[in-house]
CSV table of C-alpha atoms and ligand atoms in Angstrom, one decimal:
chain,number,residue,atom,x,y,z
K,99,MET,CA,-27.7,-12.2,0.1
K,100,CYS,CA,-27.1,-14.7,-2.7
K,101,SER,CA,-28.9,-12.8,-5.4
K,102,LEU,CA,-27.2,-9.6,-4.3
K,103,ILE,CA,-23.8,-11.1,-4.7
K,104,HIS,CA,-24.7,-12.5,-8.0
K,105,ILE,CA,-25.4,-9.1,-9.4
K,106,LEU,CA,-22.1,-7.7,-8.1
K,107,ILE,CA,-19.6,-10.3,-9.4
K,108,VAL,CA,-19.8,-9.2,-13.0
K,109,ILE,CA,-16.7,-7.1,-12.1
K,110,SER,CA,-13.8,-8.5,-14.1
K,111,LEU,CA,-10.9,-10.3,-12.7
K,112,GLU,CA,-9.3,-10.5,-16.1
K,113,VAL,CA,-5.6,-9.8,-16.6
K,114,VAL,CA,-5.0,-6.6,-18.6
K,115,VAL,CA,-1.5,-6.2,-19.8
K,116,ILE,CA,-0.3,-2.6,-19.7
K,117,SER,CA,3.3,-1.5,-19.7
K,118,GLY,CA,4.5,0.5,-16.7
K,119,LEU,CA,7.5,2.4,-15.5
K,120,ASP,CA,10.4,0.3,-16.7
K,121,ASN,CA,12.9,0.7,-13.9
K,122,GLY,CA,12.8,-2.9,-12.8
K,123,LEU,CA,11.6,-1.9,-9.3
K,124,CYS,CA,8.6,-2.8,-7.1
K,125,LEU,CA,7.5,-5.9,-9.0
K,126,THR,CA,5.5,-6.4,-5.8
K,127,PRO,CA,4.3,-3.5,-3.6
K,128,PRO,CA,7.1,-1.8,-1.7
K,129,MET,CA,7.2,-2.3,2.1
K,130,GLY,CA,8.8,-0.3,4.9
K,131,TRP,CA,8.4,2.5,7.3
K,132,LEU,CA,7.5,6.2,6.6
K,133,SER,CA,7.6,9.0,9.1
K,134,TRP,CA,4.6,11.2,8.1
K,135,GLU,CA,1.4,10.1,9.8
K,136,ARG,CA,3.0,9.3,13.2
K,137,PHE,CA,5.7,12.0,13.5
K,138,GLY,CA,4.5,14.6,10.9
K,139,CYS,CA,6.6,17.8,10.9
K,140,ASN,CA,7.6,17.7,14.5
K,141,ILE,CA,10.9,19.6,14.5
K,142,LYS,CA,11.0,20.4,18.2
K,143,CYS,CA,13.9,18.1,19.2
K,144,HIS,CA,14.6,20.3,22.2
K,145,LEU,CA,11.2,19.3,23.7
K,146,ASN,CA,11.5,15.5,22.9
K,147,ARG,CA,14.4,14.2,21.0
K,148,ASP,CA,12.7,10.8,20.4
K,149,GLU,CA,9.7,12.2,18.7
K,150,CYS,CA,11.1,14.8,16.2
K,151,ILE,CA,12.1,14.4,12.6
K,152,SER,CA,15.8,13.7,13.0
K,153,GLU,CA,18.6,11.3,12.3
K,154,LYS,CA,17.9,9.5,15.6
K,155,LEU,CA,14.3,8.8,14.6
K,156,PHE,CA,15.3,7.1,11.4
K,157,THR,CA,18.2,5.1,12.9
K,158,ASP,CA,16.0,4.1,15.8
K,159,MET,CA,13.4,2.7,13.4
K,160,ALA,CA,16.0,1.1,11.2
K,161,ASP,CA,17.3,-0.7,14.3
K,162,ARG,CA,13.8,-2.0,15.1
K,163,LEU,CA,13.2,-3.1,11.6
K,164,VAL,CA,16.2,-5.3,11.9
K,165,SER,CA,16.1,-6.5,15.5
K,166,ASP,CA,12.3,-7.1,15.6
K,167,GLY,CA,12.0,-9.1,12.4
K,168,TYR,CA,10.3,-6.6,10.2
K,169,ARG,CA,13.1,-6.5,7.6
K,170,ASP,CA,13.1,-10.2,7.4
K,171,VAL,CA,9.4,-10.4,6.4
K,172,GLY,CA,9.9,-7.7,3.8
K,173,TYR,CA,9.7,-4.2,5.4
K,174,ASP,CA,13.1,-3.1,4.1
K,175,ARG,CA,12.6,0.6,3.4
K,176,VAL,CA,13.1,3.5,5.7
K,177,ASN,CA,11.5,6.6,4.1
K,178,ILE,CA,11.9,10.2,5.2
K,179,ASP,CA,8.9,12.5,4.6
K,180,ASP,CA,8.7,16.3,4.7
K,181,CYS,CA,10.7,18.5,7.1
K,182,TRP,CA,14.1,17.0,6.7
K,183,MET,CA,15.6,19.9,4.9
K,184,SER,CA,17.3,23.2,5.9
K,185,ARG,CA,15.0,26.2,5.3
K,186,ASN,CA,17.2,27.2,2.4
K,187,ARG,CA,19.4,25.6,-0.3
K,188,ALA,CA,23.2,25.7,0.0
K,189,GLU,CA,25.1,28.3,-2.0
K,190,ASP,CA,25.7,25.8,-4.8
K,191,LYS,CA,21.8,25.4,-4.9
K,192,LYS,CA,21.9,21.9,-3.5
K,193,LEU,CA,19.4,20.7,-0.9
K,194,LEU,CA,20.8,20.4,2.6
K,195,ALA,CA,19.5,18.3,5.5
K,196,ASP,CA,18.8,20.4,8.6
K,197,PRO,CA,22.2,20.5,10.3
K,198,LYS,CA,20.9,20.3,13.9
K,199,ARG,CA,18.5,17.5,13.4
K,200,PHE,CA,20.6,15.5,10.8
K,201,PRO,CA,24.2,16.3,12.1
K,202,ASN,CA,25.8,13.7,9.7
K,203,GLY,CA,23.7,14.4,6.7
K,204,ILE,CA,21.6,12.1,4.5
K,205,LYS,CA,24.5,10.2,3.0
K,206,TYR,CA,25.3,9.0,6.5
K,207,LEU,CA,21.7,7.8,7.0
K,208,SER,CA,21.8,6.1,3.6
K,209,ASP,CA,25.0,4.2,4.5
K,210,TYR,CA,23.4,3.3,7.8
K,211,MET,CA,20.4,1.7,6.0
K,212,HIS,CA,22.4,0.0,3.3
K,213,SER,CA,24.8,-1.6,5.8
K,214,ARG,CA,21.8,-3.1,7.5
K,215,GLY,CA,20.2,-4.5,4.4
K,216,LEU,CA,17.7,-1.6,4.2
K,217,LYS,CA,16.9,1.0,1.6
K,218,ILE,CA,16.4,4.7,2.1
K,219,GLY,CA,13.6,6.9,0.7
K,220,ILE,CA,13.4,10.7,0.5
K,221,TYR,CA,10.7,13.4,0.0
K,222,GLN,CA,10.4,16.4,-2.3
K,223,ASN,CA,7.5,18.5,-3.6
K,224,TYR,CA,6.8,19.5,-7.1
K,225,GLY,CA,6.4,23.2,-6.2
K,226,LEU,CA,8.4,26.2,-5.1
K,227,ARG,CA,8.1,25.0,-1.5
K,228,THR,CA,7.2,21.7,0.1
K,229,CYS,CA,3.9,21.3,1.9
K,230,MET,CA,5.6,22.5,5.1
K,231,GLY,CA,7.5,25.3,3.5
K,232,TYR,CA,10.9,23.8,2.7
K,233,PRO,CA,12.7,24.3,-0.6
K,234,GLY,CA,10.7,22.7,-3.5
K,235,LEU,CA,11.7,21.0,-6.7
K,236,ILE,CA,10.7,23.5,-9.4
K,237,GLY,CA,13.8,24.9,-11.1
K,238,PHE,CA,16.1,22.3,-9.5
K,239,GLN,CA,14.9,19.0,-11.0
K,240,LYS,CA,18.4,18.0,-12.2
K,241,VAL,CA,20.3,19.3,-9.2
K,242,ASP,CA,18.0,17.5,-6.8
K,243,ALA,CA,17.9,14.2,-8.7
K,244,GLN,CA,21.7,14.2,-8.8
K,245,THR,CA,21.9,15.0,-5.1
K,246,PHE,CA,19.7,12.0,-4.4
K,247,VAL,CA,22.0,9.9,-6.5
K,248,ASP,CA,25.0,11.2,-4.7
K,249,TRP,CA,23.4,10.2,-1.5
K,250,GLU,CA,22.5,6.8,-2.9
K,251,VAL,CA,18.8,7.2,-2.3
K,252,ASP,CA,16.5,4.3,-3.3
K,253,MET,CA,13.1,5.9,-3.5
K,254,VAL,CA,11.7,9.4,-4.1
K,255,LYS,CA,8.2,10.5,-3.0
K,256,LEU,CA,7.2,13.5,-5.0
K,257,ASP,CA,4.3,15.6,-3.5
K,258,ALA,CA,2.5,18.4,-5.2
K,259,CYS,CA,1.5,21.1,-2.7
K,260,PHE,CA,1.0,24.7,-3.9
K,261,THR,CA,1.2,23.8,-7.6
K,262,PRO,CA,-1.3,24.6,-10.4
K,263,VAL,CA,-3.0,21.3,-11.2
K,264,HIS,CA,-2.8,21.8,-14.9
K,265,THR,CA,1.1,21.7,-14.7
K,266,LEU,CA,1.2,18.4,-12.9
K,267,ASP,CA,1.1,16.0,-15.9
K,268,LYS,CA,4.2,17.6,-17.4
K,269,GLY,CA,6.0,18.2,-14.1
K,270,PHE,CA,5.7,14.6,-12.9
K,271,GLU,CA,6.4,13.1,-16.3
K,272,ASP,CA,9.5,15.2,-16.8
K,273,PHE,CA,10.8,14.3,-13.4
K,274,SER,CA,10.3,10.6,-14.2
K,275,GLU,CA,12.7,11.2,-17.1
K,276,VAL,CA,15.1,13.1,-15.0
K,277,LEU,CA,15.3,10.3,-12.5
K,278,ASN,CA,15.7,7.8,-15.3
K,279,LYS,CA,18.5,9.7,-16.9
K,280,THR,CA,20.5,9.6,-13.7
K,281,GLY,CA,21.0,5.9,-14.3
K,282,ARG,CA,20.2,5.0,-10.6
K,283,PRO,CA,17.1,3.0,-10.2
K,284,MET,CA,14.9,4.8,-7.7
K,285,VAL,CA,11.3,4.0,-6.8
K,286,TYR,CA,9.2,6.9,-7.9
K,287,SER,CA,6.2,7.6,-5.6
K,288,CYS,CA,3.8,10.2,-7.0
K,289,SER,CA,1.1,12.2,-5.3
K,290,TRP,CA,0.1,13.5,-8.7
K,291,PRO,CA,-3.4,12.0,-9.2
K,292,TYR,CA,-4.4,12.9,-5.6
K,293,TYR,CA,-4.2,16.6,-6.4
K,294,GLN,CA,-6.1,16.2,-9.6
K,295,LEU,CA,-8.9,14.2,-8.1
K,296,HIS,CA,-9.3,16.2,-4.9
K,297,THR,CA,-8.3,19.7,-5.5
K,298,SER,CA,-9.7,20.2,-9.0
K,299,GLN,CA,-11.9,18.6,-11.6
K,300,VAL,CA,-9.0,17.3,-13.7
K,301,ILE,CA,-9.5,13.6,-14.7
K,302,PRO,CA,-6.1,11.9,-14.1
K,303,ASN,CA,-4.4,10.4,-17.1
K,304,TRP,CA,-4.1,6.9,-15.5
K,305,ASN,CA,-2.1,5.4,-18.3
K,306,LEU,CA,0.5,8.1,-18.2
K,307,ILE,CA,0.7,7.9,-14.4
K,308,ALA,CA,1.2,4.2,-14.4
K,309,ASP,CA,3.8,4.6,-17.2
K,310,LYS,CA,5.8,7.2,-15.2
K,311,CYS,CA,5.4,6.2,-11.5
K,312,ASN,CA,5.8,3.1,-9.5
K,313,ILE,CA,3.2,4.0,-7.0
K,314,TRP,CA,0.7,6.8,-6.9
K,315,ARG,CA,-1.6,8.4,-4.2
K,316,THR,CA,-5.3,8.5,-5.0
K,317,TYR,CA,-6.9,9.6,-1.7
K,318,HIS,CA,-6.5,11.9,1.3
K,319,ASP,CA,-3.8,11.5,3.9
K,320,ILE,CA,-4.9,8.7,6.2
K,321,HIS,CA,-5.1,9.1,10.0
K,322,SER,CA,-5.4,6.6,12.8
K,323,ASN,CA,-9.1,6.1,13.2
K,324,TRP,CA,-11.7,3.7,11.8
K,325,LYS,CA,-13.6,6.4,9.9
K,326,ASP,CA,-10.5,7.1,7.8
K,327,ILE,CA,-9.7,3.4,7.2
K,328,LEU,CA,-13.2,2.8,6.0
K,329,ALA,CA,-13.4,5.9,3.9
K,330,THR,CA,-10.1,4.9,2.2
K,331,ILE,CA,-11.3,1.4,1.6
K,332,ASP,CA,-14.6,2.6,0.2
K,333,PHE,CA,-12.8,5.0,-2.2
K,334,VAL,CA,-10.7,2.2,-3.6
K,335,GLY,CA,-13.8,-0.1,-3.9
K,336,ASP,CA,-16.0,2.6,-5.4
K,337,ASN,CA,-13.4,3.3,-8.1
K,338,GLN,CA,-11.9,-0.2,-8.5
K,339,GLU,CA,-12.6,-0.5,-12.2
K,340,ILE,CA,-10.6,2.6,-13.0
K,341,PHE,CA,-7.8,2.0,-10.5
K,342,ASN,CA,-7.2,-1.7,-11.1
K,343,ARG,CA,-6.8,-1.2,-14.8
K,344,ASN,CA,-3.2,0.1,-14.4
K,345,VAL,CA,-2.0,-2.0,-11.4
K,346,GLY,CA,0.6,-4.7,-12.1
K,347,PRO,CA,4.2,-5.5,-11.4
K,348,GLY,CA,6.0,-2.2,-10.9
K,349,ARG,CA,2.9,0.0,-10.6
K,350,PHE,CA,0.5,0.2,-7.7
K,351,ASN,CA,-2.2,2.4,-6.2
K,352,ASP,CA,-1.1,3.8,-2.9
K,353,PRO,CA,-3.9,4.2,-0.4
K,354,ASP,CA,-1.4,5.6,2.1
K,355,MET,CA,0.4,4.3,5.3
K,356,LEU,CA,-0.4,1.5,7.6
K,357,LEU,CA,-1.4,2.9,11.0
K,358,ILE,CA,-1.3,-0.3,13.0
K,359,GLY,CA,0.1,0.2,16.5
K,360,ASN,CA,-1.1,3.8,16.9
K,361,LYS,CA,-3.7,4.9,19.3
K,362,GLY,CA,-7.1,5.1,17.6
K,363,LEU,CA,-7.3,1.7,16.0
K,364,THR,CA,-8.3,-1.5,17.8
K,365,VAL,CA,-6.8,-4.9,17.1
K,366,ASP,CA,-9.7,-5.8,14.9
K,367,GLN,CA,-9.6,-2.5,13.0
K,368,SER,CA,-5.9,-2.9,12.5
K,369,ARG,CA,-6.5,-6.4,11.0
K,370,VAL,CA,-9.0,-4.8,8.6
K,371,GLN,CA,-6.3,-2.4,7.4
K,372,MET,CA,-3.7,-5.0,7.0
K,373,GLY,CA,-6.0,-7.5,5.3
K,374,ILE,CA,-7.5,-5.1,2.8
K,375,TRP,CA,-4.1,-3.5,2.0
K,376,ALA,CA,-3.0,-7.1,1.2
K,377,ILE,CA,-6.1,-7.7,-1.0
K,378,ILE,CA,-5.7,-4.5,-3.0
K,379,ALA,CA,-1.9,-4.9,-3.5
K,380,ALA,CA,-1.1,-1.7,-1.6
K,381,PRO,CA,2.4,-0.5,-0.6
K,382,LEU,CA,2.9,-1.4,3.0
K,383,PHE,CA,4.6,1.5,4.7
K,384,MET,CA,4.1,1.5,8.5
K,385,SER,CA,3.9,4.9,10.2
K,386,ASN,CA,4.0,4.1,13.9
K,387,ASP,CA,6.5,3.9,16.7
K,388,LEU,CA,8.3,0.6,16.5
K,389,ARG,CA,10.0,1.3,19.8
K,390,SER,CA,6.8,1.1,21.8
K,391,ILE,CA,4.3,-0.9,19.7
K,392,GLY,CA,2.2,-3.6,21.4
K,393,GLN,CA,2.8,-7.3,20.7
K,394,GLU,CA,-0.8,-7.8,19.4
K,395,PHE,CA,-0.2,-5.1,16.7
K,396,LYS,CA,3.3,-6.4,15.9
K,397,ASP,CA,1.8,-9.8,15.3
K,398,ILE,CA,-0.6,-8.3,12.7
K,399,LEU,CA,2.3,-6.5,10.9
K,400,LEU,CA,4.5,-9.6,10.9
K,401,ASN,CA,1.8,-12.0,9.7
K,402,LYS,CA,3.7,-13.7,6.9
K,403,GLU,CA,0.7,-15.3,5.2
K,404,VAL,CA,-1.1,-11.9,5.0
K,405,ILE,CA,2.1,-10.3,3.7
K,406,GLY,CA,2.3,-13.2,1.2
K,407,VAL,CA,-1.1,-12.2,-0.2
K,408,ASN,CA,0.1,-8.6,-0.5
K,409,GLN,CA,3.3,-9.7,-2.2
K,410,ASP,CA,1.7,-12.2,-4.6
K,411,ARG,CA,3.9,-12.4,-7.7
K,412,MET,CA,1.0,-12.1,-10.1
K,413,ALA,CA,0.4,-8.6,-8.7
K,414,ARG,CA,-3.3,-8.7,-9.6
K,415,PRO,CA,-5.3,-6.5,-7.3
K,416,GLY,CA,-8.4,-7.7,-5.6
K,417,VAL,CA,-11.9,-6.5,-6.2
K,418,ARG,CA,-14.8,-5.7,-3.9
K,419,VAL,CA,-17.5,-8.2,-4.9
K,420,PHE,CA,-20.1,-7.2,-2.4
K,421,HIS,CA,-20.7,-4.0,-0.5
K,422,ASN,CA,-23.5,-2.6,1.6
K,423,GLU,CA,-23.7,-0.5,4.9
K,424,THR,CA,-23.0,-3.6,6.9
K,425,LEU,CA,-20.7,-5.9,5.0
K,426,ASP,CA,-17.9,-5.8,2.3
K,427,ILE,CA,-16.6,-8.9,0.6
K,428,TRP,CA,-13.3,-8.7,-1.3
K,429,LEU,CA,-11.6,-11.3,-3.5
K,430,ARG,CA,-8.1,-11.4,-4.9
K,431,PRO,CA,-6.6,-14.0,-7.2
K,432,VAL,CA,-3.3,-15.3,-5.9
K,433,LEU,CA,-0.9,-18.1,-6.4
K,434,PRO,CA,-0.7,-21.1,-6.4
K,435,GLU,CA,-2.4,-21.9,-9.7
K,436,ALA,CA,-3.7,-25.3,-10.7
K,437,LYS,CA,-2.6,-26.0,-14.3
K,438,HIS,CA,-4.9,-28.1,-16.3
K,439,SER,CA,-6.0,-28.7,-19.9
K,440,THR,CA,-8.9,-26.4,-19.1
K,441,GLY,CA,-6.5,-23.6,-18.3
K,442,SER,CA,-4.9,-22.2,-15.2
K,443,HIS,CA,-7.1,-21.7,-12.2
K,444,THR,CA,-5.9,-19.4,-9.4
K,445,SER,CA,-6.3,-19.6,-5.7
K,446,TYR,CA,-7.9,-16.7,-3.9
K,447,ALA,CA,-7.6,-14.5,-0.9
K,448,LEU,CA,-11.1,-13.7,0.5
K,449,ALA,CA,-12.0,-11.0,3.0
K,450,PHE,CA,-15.2,-10.3,4.8
K,451,ILE,CA,-15.4,-6.9,6.6
K,452,ASN,CA,-18.0,-6.1,9.2
K,453,ARG,CA,-18.3,-2.4,8.9
K,454,LEU,CA,-20.5,-1.9,12.0
K,455,SER,CA,-19.3,-1.1,15.5
K,456,GLU,CA,-22.4,-2.5,17.3
K,457,ARG,CA,-22.0,-6.3,17.0
K,458,ALA,CA,-20.5,-9.3,15.3
K,459,ILE,CA,-22.4,-10.5,12.2
K,460,SER,CA,-22.8,-14.0,10.8
K,461,ILE,CA,-23.3,-14.9,7.2
K,462,ALA,CA,-23.5,-18.0,5.1
K,463,VAL,CA,-22.4,-17.9,1.5
K,464,LYS,CA,-21.4,-20.3,-1.3
K,465,LEU,CA,-17.9,-19.8,-2.7
K,466,ASP,CA,-19.0,-20.0,-6.3
K,467,GLU,CA,-21.5,-17.2,-5.6
K,468,LEU,CA,-18.5,-15.0,-4.7
K,469,GLY,CA,-16.8,-15.7,-8.0
K,470,LEU,CA,-14.4,-18.4,-6.9
K,471,LYS,CA,-15.0,-20.3,-10.1
K,472,HIS,CA,-15.0,-17.1,-12.1
K,473,ASN,CA,-12.0,-17.9,-14.3
K,474,ILE,CA,-13.0,-21.4,-15.0
K,475,ALA,CA,-14.0,-21.3,-18.6
K,476,VAL,CA,-15.6,-24.7,-19.1
K,477,LYS,CA,-17.9,-26.8,-17.0
K,478,LEU,CA,-15.6,-28.9,-14.9
K,479,ASP,CA,-18.4,-31.3,-14.1
K,480,GLU,CA,-18.7,-32.3,-17.7
K,481,LEU,CA,-15.1,-33.2,-17.8
K,482,GLY,CA,-15.5,-35.3,-14.6
K,483,LEU,CA,-13.5,-32.8,-12.7
K,484,LYS,CA,-14.2,-31.3,-9.3
K,485,HIS,CA,-12.5,-28.2,-8.0
K,486,LYS,CA,-12.1,-27.9,-4.3
K,487,TYR,CA,-10.6,-25.2,-2.1
K,488,PHE,CA,-8.4,-25.7,1.0
K,489,VAL,CA,-9.6,-22.8,3.1
K,490,SER,CA,-7.6,-21.4,6.0
K,491,ASP,CA,-8.0,-18.3,8.1
K,492,LEU,CA,-5.0,-16.0,7.9
K,493,PHE,CA,-5.5,-14.2,11.2
K,494,ASP,CA,-7.5,-16.6,13.4
K,495,LYS,CA,-5.3,-19.7,14.0
K,496,THR,CA,-8.1,-21.4,16.0
K,497,PHE,CA,-10.0,-21.8,12.8
K,498,SER,CA,-9.6,-25.4,11.5
K,499,PRO,CA,-8.8,-25.4,7.8
K,500,GLN,CA,-11.6,-26.7,5.7
K,501,VAL,CA,-11.9,-28.4,2.4
K,502,LEU,CA,-14.8,-26.8,0.5
K,503,THR,CA,-16.2,-27.4,-2.9
K,504,ALA,CA,-17.5,-24.3,-4.6
K,505,ASP,CA,-21.1,-25.1,-3.9
K,506,HIS,CA,-20.6,-25.7,-0.1
K,507,MET,CA,-22.3,-23.3,2.2
K,508,PHE,CA,-19.5,-21.4,4.1
K,509,HIS,CA,-20.4,-19.9,7.5
K,510,VAL,CA,-18.5,-16.9,8.6
K,511,THR,CA,-18.8,-14.8,11.8
K,512,ILE,CA,-17.1,-11.4,11.6
K,513,PRO,CA,-16.3,-9.3,14.7
K,514,SER,CA,-17.5,-5.7,14.9
K,515,THR,CA,-15.4,-3.3,12.8
K,516,GLY,CA,-13.4,-6.4,12.0
K,517,ILE,CA,-12.3,-8.8,9.2
K,518,ARG,CA,-12.2,-12.5,8.4
K,519,LEU,CA,-9.4,-13.1,5.9
K,520,PHE,CA,-9.1,-16.5,4.3
K,521,LYS,CA,-7.0,-18.0,1.7
K,522,ALA,CA,-8.7,-20.5,-0.6
K,523,VAL,CA,-6.1,-22.7,-2.3
K,524,ILE,CA,-7.4,-24.4,-5.4
K,525,ASP,CA,-7.2,-28.2,-5.8
K,526,LEU,CA,-8.3,-29.7,-9.1
K,527,GLU,CA,-9.0,-33.4,-9.0
K,528,ASN,CA,-10.1,-36.0,-11.5
H,783,NAG,C1,-26.0,-6.2,3.8
H,783,NAG,O1,-26.0,-7.5,3.3
H,783,NAG,C2,-26.1,-8.6,4.2
H,783,NAG,C3,-25.9,-9.9,3.5
H,783,NAG,O2,-26.9,-10.0,2.5
H,783,NAG,C4,-27.3,-8.5,5.0
H,783,NAG,O3,-27.4,-9.5,6.0
H,783,NAG,C5,-27.5,-7.1,5.7
H,783,NAG,O4,-28.7,-7.0,6.3
H,783,NAG,C6,-27.3,-6.0,4.6
H,783,NAG,N1,-27.3,-4.8,5.3
H,783,NAG,C7,-28.1,-3.7,5.0
H,783,NAG,C8,-27.9,-2.5,5.7
H,783,NAG,O5,-28.9,-3.8,4.1
H,784,NAG,C1,15.3,4.1,-17.9
H,784,NAG,O1,14.3,3.8,-18.9
H,784,NAG,C2,14.7,2.7,-19.8
H,784,NAG,C3,13.6,2.6,-20.8
H,784,NAG,O2,12.3,2.5,-20.3
H,784,NAG,C4,14.8,1.5,-18.9
H,784,NAG,O3,15.2,0.4,-19.7
H,784,NAG,C5,15.9,1.7,-17.9
H,784,NAG,O4,16.0,0.6,-17.0
H,784,NAG,C6,15.5,2.9,-17.0
H,784,NAG,N1,16.6,3.2,-16.1
H,784,NAG,C7,16.4,3.6,-14.9
H,784,NAG,C8,17.6,3.9,-14.1
H,784,NAG,O5,15.3,3.7,-14.4
């Protein structure tokens, strides 16, 4: 165990400064609710008016965000995905919301959100049609951007179904400029690199993507099952050196929605998703039914300390420092920092995932072997300094916080397909 970890911690936690999309938005990952995974393209309101893509669905979720405490911990966006439009544009070429399902139009929904301290997001596709066959963006970039401005939209997700992959760089870059020229700051969520990575052999231009988008999708649509959660986490871990290079305030990798509260994920598995999405600085968009979610899942989504890790102002993504078939260990530098003549030393969030479904596993590890003294440039001992960490468990409140020095042996038991998520707050002492 120890020697294995030693080999793997060469991964850099250094700060790399790269400029990103300069619209002043998403200095920390955006949070909210998004319709797609849970409600998809269900347009059959005559069969079940609570389950279809309609004005009611979005106002219902907005009401829950406000009444059940989600908005107040940061989930302040309500995002519409595909299937909100009429099948055809209006005579003046503008997009129209489906008049039956959105009887008052999108501006009404936008006002509804804004008057409740929420923001609204919308969906379009860089193509002739959207993924589900509604009118697409190509040929109407300026018209659609202006329509979104007229509706006071706060975020635009741009998908890329049915579009030749070699045209995506220019298409997504141009639309970033179009959005900018409207003068209304709108979060720009890009599915751009996903299509390059998974439908062709094109290597994404990561610098350009981070320069033009606030968030960008890198992996397949996620579904409510453990296999998908693990596959998504593995994809991020396997490619972390590429992905992390461009992450920072205003620009984040998007591993897709939080599925906590849906059938298909246990409480432990839900904690894994929440914990790792916090560690990797992922956008936190829930796609679930807030009207019927169980309290045990709600507690996970409303966990302020875990959200605090996700929203850490340094916006430095975590790294996977250990990985095998059984176990993952992830580490993210977070505030507070201890300032000292030797430099600034960060605290850490630390996650252990048990990937197996058969049984709990127990491990013992020293914090310094995991890299918790990684950014300490000089030997503290020589200066007569000791660094200690105040370690608390962010999910399990029965865990008594411990004060550990970096060379202490730390014993951790991790439930099957579960996580232990700790925060280790640095304390430098003379
Ligand atoms: C993974 O690593 C842990 C810790 O060293 C070890 O206990 C476990 O047996 C390893 N699993 C496999 C499949 O090698
Ligand atoms: C447009 O881009 C400029 C230059 O990057 C930036 O200063 C400005 O805030 C942007 N405006 C909007 C609305 O995104």
